[in-house]
XYZ file of C-alpha atoms in Angstrom:
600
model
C 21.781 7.173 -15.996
C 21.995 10.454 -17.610
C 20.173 11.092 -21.037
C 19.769 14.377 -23.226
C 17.790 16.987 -22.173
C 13.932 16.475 -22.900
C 12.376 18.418 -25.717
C 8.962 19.503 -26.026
C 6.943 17.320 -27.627
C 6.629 17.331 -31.696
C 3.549 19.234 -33.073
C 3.815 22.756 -31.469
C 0.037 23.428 -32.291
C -1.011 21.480 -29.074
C 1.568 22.333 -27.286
C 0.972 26.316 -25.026
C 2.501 27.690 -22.895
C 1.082 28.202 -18.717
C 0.333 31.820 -18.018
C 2.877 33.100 -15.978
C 1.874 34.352 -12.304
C 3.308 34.645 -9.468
C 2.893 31.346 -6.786
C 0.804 31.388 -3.868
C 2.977 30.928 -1.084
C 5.802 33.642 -1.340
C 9.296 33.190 -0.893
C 9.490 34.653 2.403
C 6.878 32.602 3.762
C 6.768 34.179 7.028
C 4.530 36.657 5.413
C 1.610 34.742 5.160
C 2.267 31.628 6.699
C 2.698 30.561 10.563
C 5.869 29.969 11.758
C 4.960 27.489 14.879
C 1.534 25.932 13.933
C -0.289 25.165 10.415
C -1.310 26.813 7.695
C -2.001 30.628 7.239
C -1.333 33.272 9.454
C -5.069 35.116 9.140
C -7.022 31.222 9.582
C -7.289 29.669 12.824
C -9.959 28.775 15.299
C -10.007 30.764 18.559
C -12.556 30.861 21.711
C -14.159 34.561 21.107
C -15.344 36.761 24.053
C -18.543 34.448 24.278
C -16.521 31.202 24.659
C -17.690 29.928 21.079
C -15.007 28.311 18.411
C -14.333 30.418 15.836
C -12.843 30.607 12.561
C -10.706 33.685 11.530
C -9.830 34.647 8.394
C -11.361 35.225 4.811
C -10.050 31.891 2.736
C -12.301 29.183 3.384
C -16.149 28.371 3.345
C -15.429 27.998 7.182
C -14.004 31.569 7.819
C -15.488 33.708 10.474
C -18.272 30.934 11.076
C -19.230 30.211 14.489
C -18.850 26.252 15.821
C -21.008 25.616 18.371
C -20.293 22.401 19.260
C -17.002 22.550 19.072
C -15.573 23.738 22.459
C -18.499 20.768 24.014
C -17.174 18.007 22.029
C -13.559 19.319 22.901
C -14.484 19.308 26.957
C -16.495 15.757 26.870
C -13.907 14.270 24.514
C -10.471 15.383 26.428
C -11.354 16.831 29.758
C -10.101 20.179 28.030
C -10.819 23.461 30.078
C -10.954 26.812 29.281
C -9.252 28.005 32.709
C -6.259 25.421 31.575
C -4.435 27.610 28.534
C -1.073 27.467 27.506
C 0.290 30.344 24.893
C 3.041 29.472 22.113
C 5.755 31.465 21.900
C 3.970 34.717 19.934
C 7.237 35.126 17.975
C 10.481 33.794 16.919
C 14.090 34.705 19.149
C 16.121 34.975 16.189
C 18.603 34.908 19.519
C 17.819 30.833 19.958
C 18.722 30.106 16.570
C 22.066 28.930 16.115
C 25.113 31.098 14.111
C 24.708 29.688 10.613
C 27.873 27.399 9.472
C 29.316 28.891 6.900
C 31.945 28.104 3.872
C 33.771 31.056 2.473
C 34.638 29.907 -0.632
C 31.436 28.291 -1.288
C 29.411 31.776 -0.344
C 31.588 33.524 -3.262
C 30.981 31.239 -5.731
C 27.449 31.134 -4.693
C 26.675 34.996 -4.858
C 28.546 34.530 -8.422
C 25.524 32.759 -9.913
C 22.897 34.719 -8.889
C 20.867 32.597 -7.229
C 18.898 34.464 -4.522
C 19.747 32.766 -1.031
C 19.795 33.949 3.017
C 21.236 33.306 6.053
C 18.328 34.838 8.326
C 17.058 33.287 11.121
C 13.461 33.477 10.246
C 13.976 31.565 6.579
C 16.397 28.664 7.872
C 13.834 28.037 11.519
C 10.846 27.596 8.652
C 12.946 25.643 6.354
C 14.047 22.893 9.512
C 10.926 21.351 10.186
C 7.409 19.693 8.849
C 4.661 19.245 10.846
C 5.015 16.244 13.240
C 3.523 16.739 16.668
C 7.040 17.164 18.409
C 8.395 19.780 15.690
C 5.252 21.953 15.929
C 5.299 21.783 19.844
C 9.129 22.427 20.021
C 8.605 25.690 18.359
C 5.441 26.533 20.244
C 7.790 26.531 22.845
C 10.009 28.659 21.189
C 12.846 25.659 21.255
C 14.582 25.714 18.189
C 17.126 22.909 17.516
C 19.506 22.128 14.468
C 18.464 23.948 11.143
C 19.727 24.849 7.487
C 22.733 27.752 7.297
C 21.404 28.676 4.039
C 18.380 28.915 2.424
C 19.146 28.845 -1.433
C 16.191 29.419 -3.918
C 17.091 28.362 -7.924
C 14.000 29.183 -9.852
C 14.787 26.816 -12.892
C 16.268 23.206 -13.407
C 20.101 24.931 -14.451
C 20.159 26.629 -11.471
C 19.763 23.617 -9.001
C 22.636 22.129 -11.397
C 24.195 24.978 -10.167
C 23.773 24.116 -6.643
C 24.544 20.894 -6.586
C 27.814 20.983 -8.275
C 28.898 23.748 -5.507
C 27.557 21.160 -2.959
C 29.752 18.208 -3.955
C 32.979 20.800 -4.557
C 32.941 22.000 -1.166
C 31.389 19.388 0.759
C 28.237 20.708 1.737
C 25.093 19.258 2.783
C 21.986 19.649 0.807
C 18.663 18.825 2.297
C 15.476 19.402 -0.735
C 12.526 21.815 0.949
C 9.018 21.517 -0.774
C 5.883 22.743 0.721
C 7.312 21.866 4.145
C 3.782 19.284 5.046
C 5.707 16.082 5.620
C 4.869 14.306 8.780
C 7.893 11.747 8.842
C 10.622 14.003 10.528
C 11.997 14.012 6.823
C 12.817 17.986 7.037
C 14.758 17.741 10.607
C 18.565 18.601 10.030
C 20.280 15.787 11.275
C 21.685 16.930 14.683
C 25.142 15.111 14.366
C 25.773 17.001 10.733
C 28.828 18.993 11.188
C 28.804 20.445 7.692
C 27.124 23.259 6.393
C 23.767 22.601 5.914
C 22.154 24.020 2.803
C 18.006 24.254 2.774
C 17.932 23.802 -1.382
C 13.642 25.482 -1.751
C 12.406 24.709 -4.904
C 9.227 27.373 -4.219
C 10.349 29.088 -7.405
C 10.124 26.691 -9.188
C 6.315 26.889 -9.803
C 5.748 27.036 -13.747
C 4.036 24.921 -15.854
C 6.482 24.850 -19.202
C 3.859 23.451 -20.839
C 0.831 21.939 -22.026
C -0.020 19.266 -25.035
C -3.663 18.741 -25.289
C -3.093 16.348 -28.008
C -1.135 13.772 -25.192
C -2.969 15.038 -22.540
C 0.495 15.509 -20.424
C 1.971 18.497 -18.865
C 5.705 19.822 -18.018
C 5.616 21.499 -14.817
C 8.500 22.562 -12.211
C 9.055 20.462 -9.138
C 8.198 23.186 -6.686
C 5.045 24.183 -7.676
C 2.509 23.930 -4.887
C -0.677 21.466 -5.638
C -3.502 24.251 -5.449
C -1.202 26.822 -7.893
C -0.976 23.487 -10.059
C -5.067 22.884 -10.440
C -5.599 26.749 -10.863
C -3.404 26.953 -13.387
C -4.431 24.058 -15.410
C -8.191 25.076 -14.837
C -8.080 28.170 -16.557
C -6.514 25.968 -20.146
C -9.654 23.470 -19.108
C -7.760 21.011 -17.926
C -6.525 18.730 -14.823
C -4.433 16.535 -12.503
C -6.882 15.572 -10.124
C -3.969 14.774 -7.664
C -5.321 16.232 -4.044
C -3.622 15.270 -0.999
C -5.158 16.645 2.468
C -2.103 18.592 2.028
C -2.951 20.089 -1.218
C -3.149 23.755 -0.176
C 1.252 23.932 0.406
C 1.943 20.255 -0.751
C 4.980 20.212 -3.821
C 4.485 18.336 -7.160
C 8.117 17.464 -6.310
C 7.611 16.782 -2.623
C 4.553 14.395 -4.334
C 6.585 12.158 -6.003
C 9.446 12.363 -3.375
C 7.345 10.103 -1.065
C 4.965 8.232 -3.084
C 1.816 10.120 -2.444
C -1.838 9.334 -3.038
C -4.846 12.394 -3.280
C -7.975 12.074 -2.279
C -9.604 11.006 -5.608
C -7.274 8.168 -6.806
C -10.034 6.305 -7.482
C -10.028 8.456 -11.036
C -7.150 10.334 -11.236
C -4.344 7.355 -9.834
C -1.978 7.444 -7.267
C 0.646 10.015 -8.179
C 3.362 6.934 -9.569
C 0.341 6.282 -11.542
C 0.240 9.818 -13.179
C 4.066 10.842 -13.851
C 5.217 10.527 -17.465
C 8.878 11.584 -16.936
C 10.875 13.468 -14.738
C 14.139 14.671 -13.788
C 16.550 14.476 -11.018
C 19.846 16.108 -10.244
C 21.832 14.317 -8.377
C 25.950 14.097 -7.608
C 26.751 11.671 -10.127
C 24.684 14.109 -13.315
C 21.227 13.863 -14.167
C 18.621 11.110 -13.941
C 15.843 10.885 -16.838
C 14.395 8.853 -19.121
C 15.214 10.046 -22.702
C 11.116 8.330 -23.694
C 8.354 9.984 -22.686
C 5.569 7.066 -23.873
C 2.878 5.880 -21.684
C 4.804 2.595 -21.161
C 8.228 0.792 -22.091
C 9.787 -2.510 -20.770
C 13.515 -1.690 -20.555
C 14.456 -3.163 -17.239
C 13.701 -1.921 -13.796
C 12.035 1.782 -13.827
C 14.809 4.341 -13.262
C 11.575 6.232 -11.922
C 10.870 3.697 -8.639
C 14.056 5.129 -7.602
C 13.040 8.884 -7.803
C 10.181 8.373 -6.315
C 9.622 7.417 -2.408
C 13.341 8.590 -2.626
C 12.613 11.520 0.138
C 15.572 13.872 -0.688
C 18.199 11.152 -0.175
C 19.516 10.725 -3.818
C 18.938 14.271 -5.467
C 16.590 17.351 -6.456
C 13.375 16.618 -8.921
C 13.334 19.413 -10.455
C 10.665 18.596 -13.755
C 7.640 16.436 -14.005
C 5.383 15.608 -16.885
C 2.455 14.623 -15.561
C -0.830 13.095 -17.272
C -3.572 15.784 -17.391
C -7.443 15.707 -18.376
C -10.183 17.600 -19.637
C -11.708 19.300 -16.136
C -14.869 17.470 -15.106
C -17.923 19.025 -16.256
C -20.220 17.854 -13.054
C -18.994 17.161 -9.757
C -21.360 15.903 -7.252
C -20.664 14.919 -3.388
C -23.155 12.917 -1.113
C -23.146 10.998 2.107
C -24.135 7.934 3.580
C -25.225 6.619 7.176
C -24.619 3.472 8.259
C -25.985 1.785 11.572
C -22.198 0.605 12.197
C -18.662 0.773 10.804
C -18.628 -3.092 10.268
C -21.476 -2.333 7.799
C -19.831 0.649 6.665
C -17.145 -1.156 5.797
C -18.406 -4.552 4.448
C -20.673 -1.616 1.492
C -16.689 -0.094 0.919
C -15.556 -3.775 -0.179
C -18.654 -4.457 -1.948
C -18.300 -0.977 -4.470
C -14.373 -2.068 -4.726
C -15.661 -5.349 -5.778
C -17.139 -4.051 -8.353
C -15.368 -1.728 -9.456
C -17.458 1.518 -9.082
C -15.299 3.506 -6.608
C -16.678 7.253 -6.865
C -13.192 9.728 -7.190
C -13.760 9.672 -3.851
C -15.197 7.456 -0.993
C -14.017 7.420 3.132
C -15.375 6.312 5.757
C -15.435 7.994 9.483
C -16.008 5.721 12.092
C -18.698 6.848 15.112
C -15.758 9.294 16.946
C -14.684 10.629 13.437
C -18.547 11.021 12.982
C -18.455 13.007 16.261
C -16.054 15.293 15.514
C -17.101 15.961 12.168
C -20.698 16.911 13.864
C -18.890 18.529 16.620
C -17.193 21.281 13.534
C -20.755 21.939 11.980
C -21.150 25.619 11.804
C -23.706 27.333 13.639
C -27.228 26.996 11.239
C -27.717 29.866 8.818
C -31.732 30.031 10.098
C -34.531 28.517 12.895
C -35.546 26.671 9.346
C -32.043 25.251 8.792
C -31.554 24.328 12.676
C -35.104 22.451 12.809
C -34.366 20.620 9.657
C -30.934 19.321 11.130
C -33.290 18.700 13.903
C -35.975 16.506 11.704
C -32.837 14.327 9.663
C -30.791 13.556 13.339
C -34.725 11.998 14.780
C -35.336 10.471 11.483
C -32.558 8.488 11.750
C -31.814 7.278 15.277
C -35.613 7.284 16.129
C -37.489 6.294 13.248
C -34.701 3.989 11.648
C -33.443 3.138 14.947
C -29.597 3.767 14.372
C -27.705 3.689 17.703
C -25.897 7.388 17.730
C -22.674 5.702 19.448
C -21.877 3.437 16.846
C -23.551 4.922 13.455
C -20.782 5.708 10.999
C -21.089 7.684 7.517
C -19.318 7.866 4.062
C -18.558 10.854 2.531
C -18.592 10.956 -1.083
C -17.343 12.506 -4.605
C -18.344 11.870 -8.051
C -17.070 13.208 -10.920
C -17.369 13.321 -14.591
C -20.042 13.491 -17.554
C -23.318 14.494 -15.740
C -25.320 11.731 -17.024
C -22.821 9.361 -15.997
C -22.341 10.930 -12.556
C -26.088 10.598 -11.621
C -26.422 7.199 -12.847
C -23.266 6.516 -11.001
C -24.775 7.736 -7.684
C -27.833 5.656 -7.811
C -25.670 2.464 -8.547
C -23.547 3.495 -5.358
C -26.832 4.499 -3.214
C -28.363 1.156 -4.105
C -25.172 -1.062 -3.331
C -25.592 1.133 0.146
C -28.963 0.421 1.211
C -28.024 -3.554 0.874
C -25.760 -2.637 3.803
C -28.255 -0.720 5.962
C -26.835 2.682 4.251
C -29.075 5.566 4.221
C -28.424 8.589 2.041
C -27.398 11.220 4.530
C -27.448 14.643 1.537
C -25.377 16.486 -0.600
C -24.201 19.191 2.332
C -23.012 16.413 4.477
C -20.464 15.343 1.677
C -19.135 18.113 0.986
C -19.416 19.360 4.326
C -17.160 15.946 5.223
C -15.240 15.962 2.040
C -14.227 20.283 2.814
C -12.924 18.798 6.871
C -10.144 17.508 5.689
C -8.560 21.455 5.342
C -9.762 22.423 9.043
C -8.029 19.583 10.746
C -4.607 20.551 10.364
C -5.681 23.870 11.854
C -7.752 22.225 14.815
C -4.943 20.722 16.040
C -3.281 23.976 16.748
C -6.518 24.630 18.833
C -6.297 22.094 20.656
C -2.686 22.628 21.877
C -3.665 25.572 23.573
C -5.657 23.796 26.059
C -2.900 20.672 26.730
C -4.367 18.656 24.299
C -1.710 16.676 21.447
C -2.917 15.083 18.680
C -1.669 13.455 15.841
C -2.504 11.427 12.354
C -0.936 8.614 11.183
C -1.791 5.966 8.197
C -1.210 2.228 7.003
C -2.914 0.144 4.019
C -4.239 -3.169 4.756
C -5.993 -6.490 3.195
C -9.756 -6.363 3.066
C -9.842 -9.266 5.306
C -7.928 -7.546 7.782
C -9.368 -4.215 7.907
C -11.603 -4.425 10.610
C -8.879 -6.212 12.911
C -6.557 -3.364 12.012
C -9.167 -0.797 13.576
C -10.295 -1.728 16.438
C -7.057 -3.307 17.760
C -5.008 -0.053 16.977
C -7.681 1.792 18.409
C -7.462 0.255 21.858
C -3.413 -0.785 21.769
C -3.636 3.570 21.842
C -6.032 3.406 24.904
C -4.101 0.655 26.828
C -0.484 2.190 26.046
C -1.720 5.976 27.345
C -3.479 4.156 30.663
C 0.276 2.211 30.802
C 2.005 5.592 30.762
C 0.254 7.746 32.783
C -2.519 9.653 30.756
C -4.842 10.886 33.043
C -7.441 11.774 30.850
C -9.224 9.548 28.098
C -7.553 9.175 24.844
C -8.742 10.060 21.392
C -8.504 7.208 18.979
C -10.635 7.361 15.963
C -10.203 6.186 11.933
C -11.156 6.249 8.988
C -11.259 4.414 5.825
C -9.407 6.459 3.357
C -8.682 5.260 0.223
C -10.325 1.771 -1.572
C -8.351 -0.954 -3.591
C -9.231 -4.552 -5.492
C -7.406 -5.898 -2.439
C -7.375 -3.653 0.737
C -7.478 -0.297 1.891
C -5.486 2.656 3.245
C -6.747 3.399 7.010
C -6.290 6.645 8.800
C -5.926 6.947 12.138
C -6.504 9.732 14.287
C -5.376 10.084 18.132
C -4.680 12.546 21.086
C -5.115 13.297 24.569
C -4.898 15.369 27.431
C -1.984 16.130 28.698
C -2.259 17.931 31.824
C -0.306 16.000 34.926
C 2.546 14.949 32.382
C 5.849 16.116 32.435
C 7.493 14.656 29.129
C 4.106 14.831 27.127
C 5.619 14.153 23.312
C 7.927 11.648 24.943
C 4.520 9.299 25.915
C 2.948 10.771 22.984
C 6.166 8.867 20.877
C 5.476 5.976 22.835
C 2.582 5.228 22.196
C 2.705 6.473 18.652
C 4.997 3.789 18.315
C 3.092 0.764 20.016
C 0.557 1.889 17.749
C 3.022 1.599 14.738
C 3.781 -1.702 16.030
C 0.391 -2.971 16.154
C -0.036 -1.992 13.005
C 2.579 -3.873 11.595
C 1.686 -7.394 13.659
C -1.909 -6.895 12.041
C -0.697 -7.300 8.593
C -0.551 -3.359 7.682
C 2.182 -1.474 6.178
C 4.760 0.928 6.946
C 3.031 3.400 5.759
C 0.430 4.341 2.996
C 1.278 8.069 1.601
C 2.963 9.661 4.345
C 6.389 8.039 3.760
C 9.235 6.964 5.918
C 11.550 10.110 6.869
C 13.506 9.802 9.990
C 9.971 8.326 12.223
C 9.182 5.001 10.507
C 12.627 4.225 9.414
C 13.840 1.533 11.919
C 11.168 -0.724 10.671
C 12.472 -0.472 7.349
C 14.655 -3.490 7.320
C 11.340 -5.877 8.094
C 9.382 -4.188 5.907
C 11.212 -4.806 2.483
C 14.039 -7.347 3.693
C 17.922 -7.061 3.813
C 18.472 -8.033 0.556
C 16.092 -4.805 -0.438
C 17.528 -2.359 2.165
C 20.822 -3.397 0.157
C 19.531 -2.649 -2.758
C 19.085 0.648 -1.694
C 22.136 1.636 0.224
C 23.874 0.467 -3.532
C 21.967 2.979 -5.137
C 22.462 5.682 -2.426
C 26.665 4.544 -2.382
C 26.159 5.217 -6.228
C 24.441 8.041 -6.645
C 25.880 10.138 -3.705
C 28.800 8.504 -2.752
C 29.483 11.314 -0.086
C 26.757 11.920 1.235
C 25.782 15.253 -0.268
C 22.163 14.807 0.205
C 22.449 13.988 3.790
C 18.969 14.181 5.293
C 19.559 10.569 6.695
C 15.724 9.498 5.305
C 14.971 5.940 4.716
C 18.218 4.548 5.159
């Protein structure tokens, strides 16, 4: 399983260097990041003195707008009040945090190698968590439970050598740390662990080794973050086209770790559809193809046990990924359907055909909602009246019902000829569905929410409200099934356990395919009268899960399996398969080095 060290490709005329600059996320990530909600420290959305939602900060094309419809939607949709507010913790009580475990002899002949690592309470509390709803709310609360003892940071491939062959000498557990986004529990330290538990953050890892524009591919470092990846390539001309909702603090490594998808697969591929090679270092030596073709048939692909692997079998560490020339015209657009049944019967039709745009979801009518609910307050009289004029032309004059319309956001890409031609093909297959062409600002408007949700949620916690995503892929035939019975199994389960207030339960079409599609889901609800609200909130998560799976969906689209969705593992690729992997995890890490407990 181990094979000599990949050299750069032949013909050093295409092949250049990246420019080297410093990542965007720091090592200490405390300095810009939060440490108990998403995202950066200077964006968030906040009632001002006037009671209006707004939204701090310099970074996005949302930043220090006003949302006027916001706090409404947020009062008519939950039962949320201002005069109910609960604070997070404001900062961290380094005093909660356990004493770090620590090995002697394994410290010394750390500190030998020169590999930069800490035992601060600050860099192992953001190094023990993602972003599920009961992580992010245990901290709010300023409960901190099991986390690393060290934080170790190689910036190169030798070094995490390095690392792991002091790990399996002394016995020490080794959990991987990417961008830190997961939602599957994957990052929590497993409480029973009685070793020392090493966070191994590839962060500095963030170069790109190189480009060949004759192949098209790139080399890049496991730990660079997705938007460092795309800025980098962009100024050679080039890119990946690989952008997860998570792409701001998403890893390349933490990518192919659990199988992920970006929102313009339609072009670009899935990510197992866009790694070349890689490499792993696990206990047992290195893992990597010693071939970097487009294709070879040499029995099972050592790579389809890298990736979805989720930290259990080693450290990725290098990628060569396929690359392209950057798009020359990018165009997004919307369209407004008088239902989601229509919506979604125009989504099979384009997949039919083949004519996916790089990107295409659909919201349902509550998605639709909150997605008007976020517009920001209208630059002008002129801008307001024209808002005005397209909301009457189309539930008055074309009579669409404004409880059930849906709309499709949009994305095209590519040679400008063939993008506009593109969009009419698209727009026509539409209107055969009752689709109306809804305008460029409402696509990217739609396409640009994806980025604020993360951060609404955080919002919304301050006034007892929990909310949370969660994702499947399904046959065509089945897709509409899928929605509306998750929907309401989330609406009967709260009413079972106690909810006082009317859930959230909304979805989206996500992602297209010849034979299905991936369907988000997005729920919450008040939580005010409940005194174990994440423990309902778990519950009902998992009826949901449940319902998913008895309506012919899978375990789970992009977001993996972690710790959340594991006990449905079994069912969902059979004993004979969850032995397949156990041998492979007995193999590779016979003692349990990398002990997240993921998967398995």
């Amino acid at each position: 399983m181990t094979a000599a060290h990949l050299r750069k490709p032949p013909g050093t005329d295409s092949t250049i260097p990246a420019p080297e600059e410093e990542g965007t996320v720091p090592r200490r990530r405390q300095e810009i990041m939060k440490w108990n909600g998403w995202g950066y420290s200077d964006s968030r959305f906040f009632l001002n003195e006037k009671d209006q939602v707004k939204f701090t900060g310099r970074r996005y094309s949302l930043s220090g707008a006003i949302i006027p419809g916001l706090k409404g939607w947020m009062e008519s949709t939950f039962g949320a009040d201002i005069l109910h507010k609960i604070s997070p913790a404001p900062a961290l009580n380094s005093s909660a945090v356990q004493s770090p475990i620590l090995y002697e002899a394994f410290l010394v002949e750390l500190k030998s190698t020169g590999i930069p690592f800490s035992y601060d309470a600050e860099d192992r509390v953001f190094r023990a968590h993602g972003h599920c709803l009961h992580e992010i709310f245990a901290l709010r609360e300023g409960k901190i439970g099991r986390v690393p003892d060290i934080v170790v940071w190689p910036d190169c491939h030798n070094n995490v050598v390095k690392i792991v062959e002091l790990a399996c000498k002394h016995d020490v557990c080794l959990i991987p740390y990417g961008g830190g986004t997961n939602v599957s529990r994957a990052l929590e330290c497993p409480p029973e662990e009685t070793r020392s538990i090493v966070s191994l953050d590839t962060s500095q890892m963030n170069r790109i080794l190189w480009i060949d524009e004759k192949n098209l591919t790139a080399r890049v470092e496991a730990g660079i973050i997705g938007q460092d990846l795309e800025r980098l390539l962009d100024q050679r001309g080039f890119c990946v086209g690989h952008e997860p909702d998570s792409l701001e603090f998403s890893s390349l490594g933490g990518w192919v770790a659990t199988r992920s998808s970006g929102m313009k697969k339609n072009i670009y591929g899935n990510i197992e559809d866009l790694v070349v090679h890689m490499k792993m270092v696990t206990p047992q030596g290195i893992i990597e193809k010693g071939f970097q073709g487009p294709r070879m048939s040499t029995g099972p692909d050592i790579h389809h046990f890298i990736m979805g692997s989720e930290g259990t079998l080693g450290v990725i560490t290098e990628v060569t990924m396929k690359i392209r020339p950057k798009p020359e015209f990018k165009k997004y657009g919307s369209v407004v359907f008088p239902n989601f049944e229509m919506g979604v019967a125009c989504l099979r039709e384009i997949a039919r055909q083949r004519c996916a745009p790089a990107s295409i979801r659909l919201m349902d009518n509550e998605q639709f909602k909150l997605g008007y609910a976020m517009k920001p307050q209208a630059s002008s009289v002129f801008t307001s009246f024209l808002n005005g004029l397209k909301q009457f032309y189309i539930t008055k004059f074309k009579g669409f019902d404004p409880t059930r319309l849906c709309v499709a956001t949009l994305l095209l890409e590519g040679n400008r000829e063939k993008v506009l031609q593109h969009e009419r093909q698209i727009y026509g297959i539409a209107a055969k569905f009752g689709g109306l062409a809804a305008g460029e600002e409402n696509g990217q408007r739609g396409y640009m929410l994806t980025f604020f949700i993360a951060y609404l949620r955080d919002l919304a916690m301050d006034y007892y409200v929990i909310a949370e995503s969660f994702e499947t892929s399904v046959p065509w035939d089945r897709v509409l099934d899928i929605c509306r019975n998750v929907k309401a199994c989330i609406v009967q389960k709260c009413k079972e356990k106690g909810v006082k207030f009317p859930p959230f339960a909304s979805c989206r079409v996500a992602q297209t395919y010849d034979t299905g599609a991936c369907v988000y889901f997005y729920f919450g609800f008040n939580y005010r009268g409940l005194s174990s609200p994440v423990q309902v909130y778990e519950q009902v998560e998992h009826a949901a899960r449940e319902e998913i799976l008895a309506n012919g969906g899978s375990l789970s689209h992009h977001h993996g399996v972690g710790k959340i969705r594991k006990e449905w593992m079994r069912e969902t690729v059979s004993d004979v398969g969850m032995g397949m992997l156990k041998s492979v995890k007995d193999y590779v890490d016979p003692n349990n080095i990398f002990g997240s407990r993921n998967l398995l």
